[in-house]
Coordinates of C-alpha atoms and ligand atoms in Angstrom, one line a residue:
M195 CA 67.2 16.0 67.9
Y196 CA 66.1 19.6 68.4
D197 CA 67.7 22.9 67.8
N198 CA 68.4 24.6 71.1
K199 CA 69.5 27.8 69.4
K200 CA 65.9 28.4 68.4
D201 CA 64.9 28.6 72.0
N202 CA 63.8 32.1 73.0
M203 CA 64.8 32.4 76.7
Q204 CA 62.4 35.3 77.0
N205 CA 59.5 33.0 76.4
K206 CA 57.5 32.1 79.5
I207 CA 57.6 28.5 80.6
I208 CA 54.1 26.9 80.6
Q209 CA 53.3 23.6 82.2
L210 CA 50.1 21.8 81.2
K211 CA 48.5 18.7 82.5
G212 CA 46.2 16.7 80.2
I213 CA 45.2 13.1 79.6
P214 CA 48.0 10.7 78.7
A215 CA 47.0 9.1 75.5
A216 CA 50.1 7.2 74.3
P217 CA 53.3 6.7 76.4
G218 CA 56.8 8.0 75.6
I219 CA 58.7 11.2 76.1
V220 CA 59.7 13.6 73.3
I221 CA 61.3 17.0 73.1
G222 CA 61.0 19.1 69.9
H223 CA 59.7 22.1 68.2
A224 CA 56.0 22.7 67.9
H225 CA 54.0 22.7 64.7
V226 CA 50.6 24.3 65.5
F227 CA 47.6 23.5 63.3
G228 CA 45.0 26.1 63.7
A229 CA 41.3 25.3 63.2
E230 CA 40.7 24.4 59.6
D231 CA 38.2 26.6 57.8
L232 CA 35.9 24.3 55.9
T233 CA 32.9 26.6 55.7
P234 CA 31.9 26.9 52.1
S235 CA 30.2 30.1 50.8
E236 CA 26.7 29.9 49.5
I237 CA 26.6 30.4 45.8
K238 CA 23.5 30.4 43.6
I239 CA 23.7 28.3 40.5
E240 CA 21.8 28.3 37.2
A241 CA 19.5 25.4 36.3
E242 CA 21.8 24.3 33.4
N243 CA 24.7 23.9 35.9
V244 CA 22.9 21.6 38.3
N245 CA 24.2 18.5 36.6
A246 CA 27.8 19.8 36.6
E247 CA 27.5 20.3 40.4
I248 CA 26.2 16.8 40.9
E249 CA 29.0 15.4 38.8
K250 CA 31.5 17.4 40.9
F251 CA 30.0 15.7 44.0
K252 CA 30.3 12.2 42.5
V253 CA 34.0 12.9 41.5
A254 CA 34.7 14.1 45.1
L255 CA 33.1 10.9 46.5
I256 CA 35.2 8.7 44.2
K257 CA 38.4 10.6 45.2
T258 CA 37.5 10.4 48.9
K259 CA 36.8 6.6 48.6
K260 CA 40.3 6.1 47.0
E261 CA 41.9 8.1 49.8
I262 CA 40.1 6.1 52.5
T263 CA 40.8 2.8 50.9
S264 CA 44.5 3.6 50.7
I265 CA 44.6 4.6 54.4
E266 CA 42.7 1.4 55.2
N267 CA 45.3 -0.7 53.3
K268 CA 48.2 1.1 54.9
I269 CA 46.9 0.6 58.4
S270 CA 45.8 -3.0 57.8
V271 CA 49.3 -3.8 56.7
E272 CA 51.1 -1.8 59.4
L273 CA 48.9 -2.5 62.3
G274 CA 46.5 -5.3 61.4
V275 CA 43.1 -5.7 60.0
E276 CA 41.4 -4.7 63.3
H277 CA 42.7 -1.2 63.0
G278 CA 42.0 -1.1 59.3
K279 CA 38.4 -1.8 60.1
I280 CA 37.9 1.7 61.6
F281 CA 38.2 2.9 58.0
S282 CA 35.8 0.3 56.7
A283 CA 33.3 2.2 58.9
H284 CA 34.3 5.4 57.0
L285 CA 33.6 3.8 53.7
L286 CA 30.2 2.9 54.9
V287 CA 29.5 6.5 55.6
L288 CA 30.6 7.3 52.1
E289 CA 28.2 4.7 50.6
D290 CA 25.3 5.9 52.6
A291 CA 22.6 6.2 49.9
V292 CA 20.4 8.4 52.0
L293 CA 23.1 11.0 52.5
V294 CA 24.2 11.0 48.9
E295 CA 20.6 11.2 47.6
E296 CA 19.7 14.0 50.0
V297 CA 22.6 16.1 48.7
I298 CA 21.7 15.5 45.1
L299 CA 18.0 16.3 45.7
R300 CA 18.8 19.5 47.6
V301 CA 21.2 20.8 44.9
K302 CA 18.4 20.2 42.4
K303 CA 15.8 21.9 44.5
K304 CA 17.7 24.8 46.1
K305 CA 20.1 25.5 43.2
R306 CA 23.0 26.2 45.4
N307 CA 26.7 25.1 45.0
V308 CA 27.2 21.5 46.1
E309 CA 29.8 22.1 48.8
F310 CA 27.4 24.5 50.5
I311 CA 24.6 21.9 50.3
F312 CA 26.8 19.1 51.4
S313 CA 28.0 21.1 54.4
E314 CA 24.4 21.8 55.4
V315 CA 23.4 18.1 55.2
L316 CA 26.5 17.0 57.1
N317 CA 25.7 19.5 59.9
S318 CA 22.2 18.3 60.2
Y319 CA 23.5 14.7 60.5
V320 CA 26.0 15.7 63.2
K321 CA 23.3 17.7 65.1
A322 CA 20.9 14.8 65.1
L323 CA 23.6 12.3 66.3
S324 CA 24.8 14.6 69.0
E325 CA 21.3 14.5 70.5
V326 CA 20.8 10.7 70.6
K327 CA 21.3 8.9 73.9
D328 CA 23.0 5.9 72.5
E329 CA 26.7 6.3 73.2
Y330 CA 27.8 4.0 70.3
L331 CA 25.9 6.2 67.8
R332 CA 27.2 9.4 69.4
D333 CA 30.7 8.0 68.9
R334 CA 30.1 7.4 65.3
M335 CA 29.7 11.1 65.0
S336 CA 33.5 11.5 64.7
D337 CA 33.6 9.0 61.8
I338 CA 31.0 11.0 60.0
M339 CA 32.8 14.3 60.7
D340 CA 36.1 12.8 59.6
V341 CA 34.7 11.5 56.2
G342 CA 32.6 14.6 55.8
K343 CA 35.7 16.9 56.1
R344 CA 37.5 14.8 53.6
I345 CA 34.6 15.1 51.1
L346 CA 34.5 18.9 51.7
R347 CA 38.2 19.3 51.2
N348 CA 37.9 17.4 47.9
L349 CA 34.9 19.5 46.9
M350 CA 36.6 22.8 47.8
G351 CA 39.9 21.8 46.3
T352 CA 41.9 22.1 49.5
T353 CA 44.3 19.2 50.1
D354 CA 44.7 17.1 53.2
Y355 CA 47.2 19.6 54.3
R356 CA 47.7 18.5 57.8
M357 CA 50.3 15.7 57.9
E358 CA 51.7 16.2 54.4
E359 CA 52.8 19.7 55.2
L360 CA 55.3 18.6 57.8
S361 CA 58.8 18.5 56.4
E362 CA 60.9 18.3 59.5
K363 CA 60.5 16.5 62.8
C364 CA 58.1 18.2 65.1
I365 CA 55.5 17.9 67.9
V366 CA 52.1 18.4 66.4
I367 CA 49.8 20.7 68.4
A368 CA 46.2 20.8 67.3
Y369 CA 42.7 21.5 68.5
D370 CA 41.7 18.0 67.6
L371 CA 42.9 15.2 65.3
A372 CA 40.7 12.8 63.4
P373 CA 41.7 9.1 63.5
S374 CA 42.6 9.4 59.8
D375 CA 45.0 12.4 60.5
T376 CA 46.7 10.3 63.2
A377 CA 46.9 7.3 60.9
M378 CA 48.7 9.4 58.3
M379 CA 51.3 10.6 60.8
H380 CA 54.7 9.6 59.8
K381 CA 56.6 8.3 62.8
G382 CA 59.8 9.7 61.6
R383 CA 58.4 13.2 61.3
V384 CA 55.8 13.5 64.0
L385 CA 57.6 13.1 67.3
G386 CA 54.4 13.3 69.3
F387 CA 51.2 15.2 69.4
A388 CA 49.1 17.2 71.9
T389 CA 45.5 18.3 71.4
D390 CA 43.0 20.7 73.1
I391 CA 40.3 18.1 73.2
G392 CA 39.9 14.3 73.2
G393 CA 39.8 11.4 75.6
R394 CA 41.8 8.3 76.2
T395 CA 39.4 6.1 74.5
S396 CA 39.0 8.0 71.3
H397 CA 40.1 6.2 68.1
T398 CA 42.8 8.9 67.8
A399 CA 44.3 7.9 71.2
I400 CA 44.1 4.2 70.3
M401 CA 45.8 4.8 67.0
A402 CA 48.5 6.8 68.6
K403 CA 49.3 4.0 71.1
S404 CA 49.4 1.5 68.2
L405 CA 51.7 3.7 66.2
E406 CA 53.8 4.3 69.3
I407 CA 53.6 8.1 68.9
P408 CA 53.6 9.7 72.3
A409 CA 50.5 11.8 72.8
V410 CA 48.7 13.9 75.4
V411 CA 45.1 14.9 74.8
G412 CA 42.4 17.0 76.6
L413 CA 44.8 19.9 77.3
D414 CA 42.0 22.4 76.9
N415 CA 43.7 25.4 75.2
I416 CA 47.2 24.4 74.2
T417 CA 46.7 25.7 70.7
H418 CA 46.4 29.2 72.2
L419 CA 49.4 28.9 74.4
V420 CA 52.0 27.5 71.9
K421 CA 53.4 29.2 68.8
N422 CA 55.0 27.5 65.8
G423 CA 58.6 26.7 66.7
D424 CA 58.3 26.8 70.4
L425 CA 60.3 24.2 72.2
V426 CA 58.0 21.6 73.8
I427 CA 58.5 18.6 76.1
L428 CA 55.7 16.1 75.8
D429 CA 55.4 13.4 78.4
G430 CA 52.8 10.9 77.2
I431 CA 53.3 8.7 80.3
H432 CA 52.1 11.3 82.7
G433 CA 50.0 13.5 80.4
V434 CA 52.3 16.5 80.9
V435 CA 53.4 19.1 78.3
I436 CA 56.0 21.8 79.1
V437 CA 56.3 24.7 76.7
N438 CA 59.5 26.8 76.6
P439 CA 61.2 24.6 79.2
T440 CA 64.2 25.7 81.2
K441 CA 67.5 23.9 80.8
N442 CA 66.8 22.0 84.1
F443 CA 63.6 20.7 82.7
I444 CA 65.2 19.6 79.5
E445 CA 67.9 17.8 81.3
K446 CA 65.4 16.1 83.7
Y447 CA 63.2 14.9 80.8
E448 CA 66.2 13.8 78.7
R449 CA 67.1 11.5 81.7
E450 CA 63.4 10.4 81.9
K451 CA 63.3 9.7 78.2
E452 CA 66.5 7.7 78.4
K453 CA 65.1 5.7 81.3
Y454 CA 61.9 5.0 79.5
E455 CA 63.6 3.9 76.3
H456 CA 66.0 1.8 78.3
L457 CA 63.1 0.1 80.1
E458 CA 61.3 -0.4 76.8
R459 CA 64.3 -2.2 75.4
D460 CA 64.5 -4.5 78.5
L461 CA 60.9 -5.1 78.1
T462 CA 61.2 -7.3 75.1
E463 CA 63.6 -9.5 77.0
L464 CA 61.6 -9.6 80.2
R465 CA 58.1 -10.0 78.9
N466 CA 58.1 -13.8 78.8
L467 CA 60.4 -14.4 81.7
K468 CA 59.0 -15.7 85.0
S469 CA 58.4 -13.4 87.8
E470 CA 60.5 -15.2 90.5
T471 CA 63.5 -14.7 92.6
I472 CA 66.9 -16.3 92.1
D473 CA 66.1 -18.9 94.8
G474 CA 62.8 -19.8 93.1
K475 CA 60.1 -17.8 95.1
K476 CA 57.3 -17.1 92.7
V477 CA 55.6 -13.7 93.0
I478 CA 52.5 -12.7 91.1
L479 CA 53.1 -9.5 89.2
A480 CA 50.0 -7.9 87.8
G481 CA 48.9 -4.5 86.3
N482 CA 46.4 -1.8 87.3
I483 CA 43.9 -0.6 84.7
E484 CA 41.4 2.1 84.4
L485 CA 39.7 1.2 81.1
P486 CA 39.3 -2.0 79.1
E487 CA 41.8 -1.0 76.5
D488 CA 44.5 -0.8 79.1
V489 CA 44.6 -4.6 79.2
A490 CA 46.8 -4.6 76.1
S491 CA 49.4 -2.5 77.9
V492 CA 49.5 -4.9 80.9
I493 CA 50.0 -7.8 78.5
A494 CA 52.6 -6.0 76.5
H495 CA 54.6 -5.2 79.7
G496 CA 54.5 -8.8 80.9
G497 CA 51.8 -8.5 83.6
E498 CA 50.3 -11.8 84.7
G499 CA 46.8 -10.5 85.2
I500 CA 44.9 -7.4 86.4
G501 CA 45.4 -6.7 90.1
L502 CA 43.2 -3.7 90.2
Y503 CA 40.5 -2.7 87.7
R504 CA 39.3 0.8 88.7
T505 CA 35.8 0.5 87.3
E506 CA 34.8 4.1 88.2
Y507 CA 36.6 5.5 85.2
F508 CA 33.9 3.9 83.0
F509 CA 31.4 6.2 84.8
M510 CA 33.4 9.4 84.2
N511 CA 33.4 11.9 81.3
R512 CA 29.8 11.2 80.4
Q513 CA 26.4 12.7 80.9
D514 CA 24.5 9.6 82.2
L515 CA 25.3 6.5 84.2
P516 CA 26.4 3.5 82.2
S517 CA 23.6 0.9 81.8
E518 CA 24.0 -2.7 83.0
E519 CA 24.4 -3.8 79.4
E520 CA 27.2 -1.2 78.7
Q521 CA 29.0 -2.2 81.9
F522 CA 28.6 -5.9 81.1
N523 CA 30.1 -5.4 77.7
A524 CA 33.1 -3.5 79.1
Y525 CA 33.7 -6.0 81.9
K526 CA 33.3 -9.0 79.5
S527 CA 35.8 -7.6 77.2
V528 CA 38.3 -7.2 80.0
A529 CA 37.6 -10.8 81.2
M530 CA 38.1 -12.2 77.7
R531 CA 41.2 -10.2 76.9
T532 CA 42.9 -11.2 80.1
K533 CA 41.9 -14.9 80.1
P534 CA 43.3 -17.3 81.3
N535 CA 44.8 -14.8 83.8
F536 CA 42.8 -13.2 86.6
V537 CA 41.2 -9.8 86.9
I538 CA 40.4 -8.2 90.3
V539 CA 37.4 -6.0 89.6
R540 CA 37.0 -3.3 92.1
T541 CA 33.5 -2.0 92.6
L542 CA 32.8 1.7 92.2
D543 CA 35.2 3.9 94.1
L544 CA 33.7 7.3 93.8
G545 CA 34.2 10.3 96.0
G546 CA 37.4 11.6 97.5
D547 CA 39.0 13.2 94.4
K548 CA 36.8 11.3 91.9
F549 CA 33.4 12.8 91.1
L550 CA 30.7 12.2 88.6
S551 CA 29.0 15.1 87.0
Q552 CA 25.9 13.1 86.4
L553 CA 25.4 12.3 90.1
D554 CA 24.3 15.1 92.4
I555 CA 26.8 14.4 95.2
P556 CA 26.7 17.2 97.8
K557 CA 29.9 19.1 98.4
E558 CA 31.6 17.9 101.6
M559 CA 34.1 19.5 104.0
N560 CA 36.3 16.4 103.9
P561 CA 35.5 14.4 100.8
F562 CA 38.2 11.8 101.5
L563 CA 36.6 11.1 104.9
G564 CA 33.1 11.4 103.5
W565 CA 30.6 9.7 101.3
R566 CA 33.0 7.6 99.3
A567 CA 33.4 4.2 97.7
I568 CA 31.6 1.4 99.5
R569 CA 29.8 3.9 101.7
F570 CA 28.3 5.5 98.6
C571 CA 27.5 2.1 97.0
L572 CA 25.7 0.8 100.1
A573 CA 23.5 3.9 100.2
R574 CA 22.7 3.6 96.5
P575 CA 21.8 0.0 95.9
D576 CA 20.3 1.0 92.5
I577 CA 23.8 1.9 91.2
F578 CA 25.6 -0.8 93.2
K579 CA 23.4 -3.7 92.3
T580 CA 23.4 -2.7 88.6
Q581 CA 27.2 -2.9 88.7
L582 CA 27.3 -6.1 90.6
R583 CA 24.9 -7.7 88.1
A584 CA 27.1 -6.6 85.2
I585 CA 30.3 -7.9 86.9
L586 CA 28.7 -11.2 87.8
R587 CA 27.3 -11.8 84.3
A588 CA 30.8 -11.0 82.9
S589 CA 32.4 -13.4 85.3
S590 CA 31.4 -16.4 83.3
Y591 CA 33.7 -15.1 80.4
G592 CA 37.0 -15.2 82.3
K593 CA 38.6 -15.4 85.7
F594 CA 37.2 -12.6 87.9
K595 CA 37.7 -11.8 91.5
L596 CA 35.5 -9.1 93.1
M597 CA 36.8 -6.5 95.6
Y598 CA 35.2 -3.8 97.6
P599 CA 37.1 -0.5 98.2
L600 CA 37.4 1.4 101.5
I601 CA 36.1 -1.3 103.7
S602 CA 36.4 -0.1 107.3
G603 CA 35.4 -3.2 109.1
V604 CA 33.7 -6.6 108.8
E605 CA 30.2 -5.2 109.1
E606 CA 30.6 -3.2 106.0
F607 CA 32.1 -6.2 104.2
R608 CA 29.1 -8.3 105.2
K609 CA 26.6 -5.6 104.2
A610 CA 28.1 -5.5 100.7
N611 CA 28.0 -9.3 100.6
V612 CA 24.3 -9.3 101.4
M613 CA 23.6 -7.2 98.4
L614 CA 25.9 -9.4 96.3
E615 CA 23.9 -12.4 97.4
E616 CA 20.6 -10.8 96.5
V617 CA 22.0 -10.1 93.0
K618 CA 23.2 -13.7 92.7
Q619 CA 19.8 -15.0 93.7
E620 CA 18.1 -12.8 91.0
L621 CA 20.5 -14.2 88.4
R622 CA 20.0 -17.8 89.5
K623 CA 16.2 -17.3 89.2
K624 CA 16.6 -16.0 85.7
N625 CA 19.1 -18.8 84.8
I626 CA 21.7 -16.2 83.9
P627 CA 25.1 -17.8 84.2
F628 CA 27.9 -16.4 86.4
D629 CA 30.9 -17.7 88.3
E630 CA 29.3 -19.2 91.5
K631 CA 32.8 -19.4 93.0
I632 CA 33.9 -15.8 92.3
P633 CA 36.3 -14.9 95.1
V634 CA 35.3 -11.8 97.1
G635 CA 38.0 -9.8 98.7
A636 CA 38.5 -6.6 100.6
M637 CA 40.8 -3.7 99.9
I638 CA 42.7 -2.8 103.0
E639 CA 43.2 0.9 102.9
V640 CA 41.5 2.2 106.1
P641 CA 43.5 1.8 109.3
S642 CA 40.5 0.3 111.1
A643 CA 40.4 -2.5 108.5
A644 CA 44.1 -3.1 108.9
M645 CA 43.8 -3.3 112.7
T646 CA 40.9 -5.8 112.3
S647 CA 42.4 -7.7 109.4
D648 CA 42.5 -10.8 111.6
I649 CA 38.7 -10.7 111.7
L650 CA 38.3 -9.7 108.1
A651 CA 40.6 -12.5 106.9
K652 CA 38.1 -15.1 108.2
E653 CA 35.5 -13.8 105.8
A654 CA 37.4 -12.4 102.8
A655 CA 38.8 -14.6 100.1
F656 CA 41.8 -12.3 99.6
F657 CA 43.2 -8.9 100.6
S658 CA 44.6 -6.2 98.5
I659 CA 46.4 -3.4 100.3
G660 CA 45.6 0.1 99.0
T661 CA 48.6 2.0 100.2
N662 CA 47.7 5.2 98.4
D663 CA 44.8 5.6 100.8
L664 CA 46.2 3.6 103.7
I665 CA 49.2 6.1 103.9
Q666 CA 46.9 9.2 103.8
Y667 CA 44.6 7.9 106.5
T668 CA 47.3 6.4 108.8
L669 CA 49.6 9.5 108.6
A670 CA 46.7 12.0 108.3
V671 CA 48.2 13.4 105.1
D672 CA 45.8 14.4 102.3
R673 CA 47.2 12.5 99.3
V674 CA 46.4 15.3 96.9
N675 CA 47.8 18.2 98.9
E676 CA 51.2 19.2 97.7
K677 CA 51.9 21.4 100.7
I678 CA 52.2 18.4 103.0
A679 CA 53.6 16.0 100.5
Y680 CA 56.8 15.7 102.5
L681 CA 54.8 14.0 105.2
Y682 CA 53.4 11.4 102.8
E683 CA 56.0 8.7 103.7
P684 CA 55.5 5.1 102.5
T685 CA 58.5 4.1 104.6
H686 CA 57.1 5.4 107.9
P687 CA 57.4 2.6 110.4
A688 CA 53.6 2.8 111.1
I689 CA 53.0 1.9 107.4
I690 CA 55.6 -0.9 107.3
H691 CA 54.3 -2.4 110.6
M692 CA 50.7 -2.2 109.3
I693 CA 51.5 -3.9 106.0
K694 CA 53.3 -6.7 108.0
M695 CA 50.2 -7.1 110.2
I696 CA 47.9 -7.3 107.2
I697 CA 50.0 -9.9 105.5
D698 CA 50.5 -12.0 108.6
N699 CA 46.7 -11.9 109.4
G700 CA 45.9 -12.9 105.8
H701 CA 48.4 -15.8 105.9
K702 CA 47.1 -17.1 109.2
E703 CA 43.8 -17.7 107.4
N704 CA 45.5 -18.9 104.3
I705 CA 44.3 -16.1 102.0
P706 CA 46.6 -14.4 99.5
V707 CA 47.6 -10.8 100.2
G708 CA 48.4 -8.3 97.4
L709 CA 49.2 -4.6 97.1
C710 CA 47.8 -2.4 94.4
G711 CA 48.8 1.1 95.5
E712 CA 51.6 3.1 93.9
M713 CA 54.1 1.5 96.4
A714 CA 53.9 -1.8 94.4
G715 CA 55.7 0.0 91.5
D716 CA 58.1 1.9 93.7
I717 CA 61.4 0.2 92.9
S718 CA 62.9 1.0 96.3
M719 CA 60.1 -0.7 98.2
I720 CA 60.0 -4.0 96.3
I721 CA 62.6 -5.8 98.4
I722 CA 61.0 -4.8 101.7
L723 CA 57.5 -5.8 100.5
L724 CA 58.7 -9.1 99.2
G725 CA 60.5 -9.8 102.4
L726 CA 57.4 -9.0 104.4
G727 CA 55.7 -11.9 102.5
L728 CA 53.5 -10.1 100.0
D729 CA 52.0 -12.6 97.5
E730 CA 51.0 -10.3 94.7
F731 CA 52.2 -6.9 93.4
S732 CA 49.9 -4.9 91.1
T733 CA 51.2 -1.7 89.5
S734 CA 50.8 0.6 86.5
P735 CA 51.8 -1.4 83.4
I736 CA 54.8 0.7 82.6
A737 CA 56.4 -0.1 86.0
I738 CA 56.0 -3.9 85.6
P739 CA 59.3 -4.6 83.8
E740 CA 61.4 -2.8 86.4
V741 CA 59.7 -4.6 89.3
K742 CA 60.2 -7.9 87.6
K743 CA 63.8 -7.1 87.1
V744 CA 64.2 -6.6 90.9
F745 CA 62.5 -10.0 91.6
R746 CA 64.7 -11.8 89.2
S747 CA 67.9 -10.2 90.6
I748 CA 67.5 -11.0 94.3
K749 CA 67.1 -14.0 96.7
Y750 CA 63.9 -14.2 98.7
S751 CA 66.0 -15.1 101.7
D752 CA 67.9 -11.8 101.4
A753 CA 64.6 -9.9 101.0
Q754 CA 63.4 -11.5 104.2
K755 CA 66.5 -10.4 106.1
V756 CA 66.1 -6.8 104.8
A757 CA 62.5 -6.8 105.9
E758 CA 63.4 -8.1 109.4
N759 CA 66.0 -5.3 109.8
V760 CA 63.5 -2.7 108.6
L761 CA 61.0 -3.8 111.3
S762 CA 63.4 -2.6 114.0
M763 CA 64.0 0.8 112.5
K764 CA 62.6 4.0 114.1
T765 CA 62.1 6.5 111.3
G766 CA 60.9 6.7 107.7
K767 CA 64.1 8.3 106.6
E768 CA 66.2 5.6 108.2
I769 CA 64.1 2.9 106.4
Q770 CA 64.2 4.8 103.1
E771 CA 68.0 5.2 103.1
Y772 CA 68.4 1.5 104.0
A773 CA 66.1 0.4 101.3
Y774 CA 68.1 2.3 98.7
L775 CA 71.3 1.0 100.0
M776 CA 70.1 -2.6 99.8
L777 CA 68.7 -2.1 96.4
K778 CA 72.1 -0.7 95.3
K779 CA 73.8 -3.7 96.8
L780 CA 71.4 -6.5 95.6
V781 CA 70.4 -5.0 92.3
P782 CA 73.3 -2.8 91.1
A783 CA 72.0 -3.0 87.5
I784 CA 68.9 -1.0 88.4
I785 CA 70.8 1.9 89.9
N786 CA 71.5 3.6 86.6
D787 CA 67.8 3.8 86.0
L788 CA 67.1 5.1 89.5
S789 CA 69.8 7.8 89.5
S790 CA 68.2 9.3 86.4
S791 CA 64.7 9.6 88.0
Ligands
LIG271 C1 44.9 2.8 96.9 O1 44.2 3.5 97.6 O2 46.1 2.4 97.2 C2 44.4 2.3 95.6 C3 45.0 1.4 94.9 O3 43.2 2.8 95.2 P1 43.0 4.3 94.6 O4 44.3 4.8 94.2 O5 42.1 4.1 93.4 O6 42.3 5.0 95.7
LIG272 MG1 42.1 3.7 97.4

């Protein structure tokens, strides 16, 4: 797979964290693409040569059109017409009469070489687009750049060197990759790719996921840190890249890779199977998403719905706040893609470790204990109500449930509901349809909400336990501080007892109780949580198959016994060891996967 002999042990190990763009783990040697120089020199031309320049331009346009049509056909056949359409947009750029005419006119007027003039016109287009507010138009900039570069290469006589140049299997490292570069990647040759810039929602990332080429983007300066031939581990699941890894790292990631591939194989078998125990107890198994396009992954991994839609990600990485219309479109697409299954839409959960550059939120001593989530939303009804309006409007396109984060008691829950009711009234007045029966639930992630869950259960339509925060607040352990990570114990008796209390209080009022923290995807916790009576598990899509495997391998009655035993234990360590032991006993098939993690 890769040649260990090439490894230079003198090379310094570098670990980088970027944005996971397409899942999978690969280990291989780097092929670094430096920035491409497509700056043509300015050359004066004689009047009699003007027509020849224009002819050269027309030939380049025809050549570019042929290239794009062939990519479009390839992608439409391999991935479907939807993906092919990206390149139809490229063809439109090519056929833009204004652009073509402008180039011809300027060549005639300025008497300069056509590649220089074209580059000038292209830059003016890109500059104008980068200044417009409309996000859709700004996104089209990458299409124009992509086509523009192609035309320039054809004018300057350079070839589309990038992907063609690769003769052996490698991990591509580049400053950026255009969607068309990604589309031309040969899965057999490109093991994975990592880029300095880029986001999860770029066409490049979408294409990588569809082609199943593991990718990490937004690594900032990886092109300066990696040399051709360096050994690289690329983990597209967690967005990690390790350059010049030690033997230990290689062994660890080889195990991770095997585990991932093993799970992926199981996936095909599990996807359509029911999420239920041997003795017929049905459990809802859903997925967590951050962005609308993540729905596909939940469905692909066999999730029955979305148990947590973290809407705040839609507000990140941008200069302005998303308008009601933009939000509505995003939420509507999630509703429609998930239909007939449910989506729990969580309202904005900002603050803590999630900040927005466009909002001037003052720095706080303890951001996790500060102006966060529902507290922020109640203080900023302009932002909160805009979001509520967008969610409600989208609710008529699918099966939505609404959930508030960081609720600390019933008063806060009521205050949020007052604003919700005001928004509903506005919509009714304007005859704008929405789901009148949309269930409204509370996240239980603050100990005070857990302790008063009996009161909250009388007013909330459902609970979703947010263990990521509940653990940090209950045990007073900052969830992002690695120095005290050893104290962050999901099996601490306080946590187990609190979860039981929340489930029991919910059930007393006949409301369903789910859990959407990382604990729901922690394989060693599944039996305990099921035994405690949890109705719904929601986890990152990739963990869904493993969790389903556990459900389908055990009896609910056994899980109940395990949970009962756990409730009498005194320490987190004791519970953790017992949980592993029981998993080993009841689901021996999963142990191979576990021991490799
Ligand atoms: C949680 O706190 O458990 C949770 C699911 O929410 P987040 O991780 O977004 O805070
Ligand atoms: Mg939380």
